[in-house]
Amino acid sequence: MIILKTVKDLTKQLEAYRDAGKTTGFVPTMGALHEGHLSLIREAKAKADITICSIFVNPTQFNDPEDFKKYPVTTGNDIELLLGENVDLLFLPSANEMYPKDLEKKVYPLGPLEMTLEGAHRPGHFQGVAQVIDRLVGIIQPTYMVMGQKDFQQVMIVRRLLALLKSKTALITGPTLREPSGLAKSSRNTRLTAQQLNQAAAIYQALLFGKETAGTIPIKELIQQMEQRLLKAGFAKVDYVAFYDPTNLSPLESYTKGTPAVILVAAFLGDVRLIDNITL
Ligand code: AMP
């Protein structure tokens, strides 16, 4: 695996791949890698000749400075995991490399998608996501980029961004990998105590309950019952339980079994904010 830290070195290596006619599959991450990330890398590997991963804890997408400070960094272990997956190239840039002083500052017209759920609770978050993905896709111009459904709204935002940029990169999504308890794997799980790890499984339990019960009781009641389950399990605060149209992330007023919907949850266990979702 080649490890590169500068845009200059990366660009040179990418030219070599392009000259050799290779397709590239790119998985952007913030590190503290787990099986969820590795499953995306396997998808990239299955699609493309060359697999590229980036690790960059992007400061501009953190609305909460404490969350940024506490974000786990496990680079040595990450490199071991990527070696185990036969990743071809790891891009490990510094913040100066990603955001040089002369880089054009853009405001991305992400539309109503940016105003709801994560966008509403984490002001500026998706502008930060758009900025880092714009930069990475601009440099790498991958044939494919693989992202996780775990971050359902992020996938929709990035799809819109790629359209705005008229990018040729094809976005592929991978399913959410879970612990045996149902808890979605997440880098932030490393900040949970053993007891909280048990309690955290309540998110998936609530989502399963929501999926099973949808269409039998009014949506408002369903959401209330899910929130109650989370609070009862020990969650300190529920940012949202949302029952949405998966095509445009607008709230569904009613639901008929068999039609598409997505239930999304964000909730705090102690000071750790967890998100998850399930599609119907
Ligand atoms: P992150 O490092 O948290 O920014 O995540 C990098 C990529 O991994 C994003 O596309 C996430 O959606 C994806 N991801 C995170 N957790 C999981 C998971 N449990 N299963 C599958 N993909 C995931």
Coordinates of N, CA, C and O and ligand atoms in Angstrom, one line a residue, residues 27-40 54-58 61-62 71 133 145-152 154-155 171-179 183-189 275-276, ligand 1:
V27 N -12.9 5.4 -1.1 CA -13.6 5.4 0.1 C -13.1 6.5 1.0 O -12.0 6.3 1.6
P28 N -13.8 7.6 1.2 CA -13.4 8.6 2.1 C -13.8 8.3 3.5 O -14.9 7.8 3.8
T29 N -12.9 8.5 4.5 CA -13.2 8.2 5.9 C -12.6 9.2 6.8 O -11.7 10.0 6.4
M30 N -13.0 9.2 8.1 CA -12.4 10.0 9.1 C -11.5 9.1 10.0 O -11.2 9.5 11.1
G31 N -11.2 7.9 9.6 CA -10.4 7.0 10.4 C -11.1 6.3 11.5 O -12.3 6.3 11.5
A32 N -10.3 5.8 12.5 CA -10.9 4.9 13.5 C -11.7 3.9 12.8 O -12.9 3.7 13.1
L33 N -11.0 3.2 11.9 CA -11.7 2.3 11.0 C -12.3 1.1 11.7 O -11.7 0.6 12.7
H34 N -13.4 0.6 11.2 CA -14.1 -0.6 11.7 C -14.6 -1.4 10.5 O -14.4 -1.0 9.4
E35 N -15.3 -2.5 10.8 CA -15.8 -3.4 9.8 C -16.7 -2.7 8.8 O -16.7 -3.1 7.6
G36 N -17.4 -1.7 9.2 CA -18.3 -0.9 8.3 C -17.5 -0.3 7.2 O -17.8 -0.4 6.0
H37 N -16.4 0.4 7.6 CA -15.5 1.0 6.6 C -14.9 -0.1 5.7 O -14.9 0.1 4.5
L38 N -14.5 -1.2 6.3 CA -13.9 -2.2 5.5 C -14.8 -2.8 4.5 O -14.5 -3.2 3.4
S39 N -16.1 -2.9 4.9 CA -17.1 -3.4 3.9 C -17.2 -2.5 2.7 O -17.4 -3.0 1.6
L40 N -17.1 -1.2 2.9 CA -17.1 -0.3 1.8 C -15.9 -0.4 0.9 O -15.9 -0.4 -0.3
S54 N -9.1 7.4 2.0 CA -8.5 8.6 2.6 C -8.9 8.6 4.1 O -10.0 8.1 4.4
I55 N -8.0 9.1 4.9 CA -8.3 9.3 6.3 C -8.0 10.8 6.6 O -6.9 11.2 6.5
F56 N -9.1 11.5 7.0 CA -8.9 12.9 7.3 C -10.1 13.3 8.2 O -11.3 13.2 7.8
V57 N -9.8 13.7 9.4 CA -10.8 14.1 10.4 C -11.1 15.6 10.0 O -10.3 16.5 10.4
N58 N -12.2 15.8 9.2 CA -12.4 17.1 8.6 C -13.0 18.1 9.6 O -14.1 18.0 10.0
Q61 N -16.6 20.0 9.2 CA -17.9 19.4 9.3 C -18.3 19.2 10.8 O -19.4 18.6 11.0
F62 N -17.5 19.6 11.7 CA -17.8 19.5 13.1 C -18.4 20.8 13.6 O -17.7 21.8 13.6
Y71 N -12.7 13.2 18.8 CA -12.9 12.2 17.8 C -11.7 11.2 17.8 O -10.6 11.6 17.8
I133 N -15.7 16.8 0.4 CA -15.9 15.8 -0.7 C -15.6 16.5 -2.0 O -15.0 15.9 -2.9
M145 N -17.1 6.2 -6.1 CA -16.9 6.6 -4.7 C -17.9 5.8 -3.9 O -19.1 5.7 -4.3
V146 N -17.5 5.1 -2.8 CA -18.4 4.3 -2.0 C -18.6 4.9 -0.6 O -17.7 5.3 0.1
M147 N -19.9 5.1 -0.3 CA -20.3 5.6 1.0 C -21.4 4.8 1.7 O -22.1 4.0 1.0
G148 N -21.5 4.9 3.0 CA -22.4 4.1 3.7 C -23.8 4.6 3.9 O -24.0 5.8 4.2
Q149 N -24.8 3.8 3.8 CA -26.2 4.1 4.1 C -26.4 4.5 5.6 O -27.4 5.1 5.9
K150 N -25.5 4.2 6.4 CA -25.5 4.6 7.8 C -25.7 6.1 7.9 O -26.5 6.6 8.8
D151 N -25.1 6.8 7.0 CA -25.3 8.3 6.9 C -26.2 8.6 5.8 O -25.7 9.1 4.7
F152 N -27.4 8.3 5.9 CA -28.4 8.3 4.9 C -28.5 9.7 4.2 O -28.5 9.8 3.0
Q154 N -26.3 12.1 4.4 CA -25.1 12.5 3.8 C -25.0 12.0 2.4 O -24.5 12.6 1.5
V155 N -25.4 10.7 2.2 CA -25.4 10.1 0.8 C -26.2 11.0 -0.1 O -25.8 11.3 -1.2
L171 N -21.5 7.3 -7.6 CA -21.6 7.1 -6.2 C -22.3 5.8 -5.9 O -23.4 5.5 -6.4
I172 N -21.6 4.9 -5.1 CA -22.1 3.6 -4.8 C -22.4 3.6 -3.2 O -21.6 4.2 -2.5
T173 N -23.5 3.0 -2.8 CA -23.8 3.0 -1.4 C -23.7 1.6 -0.8 O -24.1 0.6 -1.5
G174 N -23.2 1.4 0.4 CA -23.1 0.1 1.0 C -24.0 0.1 2.2 O -24.2 1.1 2.9
P175 N -24.5 -1.1 2.6 CA -25.4 -1.3 3.7 C -24.7 -1.1 5.0 O -23.5 -1.1 5.1
T176 N -25.5 -0.8 6.1 CA -24.9 -0.5 7.4 C -24.5 -1.8 8.1 O -25.3 -2.7 8.3
L177 N -23.2 -1.9 8.5 CA -22.8 -3.1 9.2 C -23.1 -2.9 10.7 O -22.9 -1.8 11.2
R178 N -23.5 -3.9 11.4 CA -23.9 -3.8 12.8 C -23.2 -4.8 13.7 O -22.7 -5.8 13.2
E179 N -23.2 -4.5 15.0 CA -22.7 -5.4 16.0 C -23.8 -6.5 16.1 O -24.9 -6.3 15.7
L183 N -26.5 -2.8 17.1 CA -25.9 -1.4 17.1 C -25.1 -1.2 15.9 O -24.2 -2.0 15.5
A184 N -25.3 -0.1 15.2 CA -24.6 0.2 14.0 C -23.1 0.5 14.4 O -22.9 1.2 15.3
K185 N -22.2 -0.1 13.6 CA -20.8 0.1 13.9 C -20.5 1.6 13.6 O -21.0 2.1 12.7
S186 N -19.7 2.2 14.5 CA -19.4 3.6 14.4 C -18.1 3.9 15.1 O -17.8 3.3 16.2
S187 N -17.3 4.8 14.6 CA -16.1 5.2 15.3 C -16.4 5.8 16.6 O -15.6 5.6 17.6
R188 N -17.5 6.5 16.8 CA -17.9 7.1 18.1 C -18.3 6.0 19.1 O -18.3 6.4 20.3
N189 N -18.5 4.8 18.7 CA -18.9 3.8 19.7 C -17.7 3.5 20.7 O -17.9 3.1 21.8
I275 N -26.3 8.2 15.4 CA -27.3 8.2 14.4 C -27.5 6.9 13.8 O -26.5 6.1 13.8
D276 N -28.7 6.6 13.3 CA -28.9 5.3 12.6 C -30.2 5.5 11.8 O -31.0 6.5 12.0
Ligands
AMP1 P1 -16.8 8.2 8.8 O1 -15.4 7.7 8.9 O2 -17.6 8.0 10.0 O3 -16.8 9.5 8.1 O4 -17.4 7.2 7.7 C1 -16.8 6.9 6.5 C2 -17.8 6.2 5.6 O5 -18.1 4.9 6.3 C3 -19.1 6.9 5.4 O6 -19.5 6.7 4.1 C4 -20.0 6.2 6.4 O7 -21.4 6.2 6.0 C5 -19.5 4.8 6.3 N1 -19.9 4.0 7.5 C6 -19.8 4.4 8.8 N2 -20.3 3.4 9.6 C7 -20.7 2.4 8.8 C8 -21.3 1.1 9.1 N3 -21.6 0.7 10.3 N4 -21.6 0.4 8.0 C9 -21.3 0.8 6.7 N5 -20.7 1.9 6.4 C10 -20.4 2.8 7.5

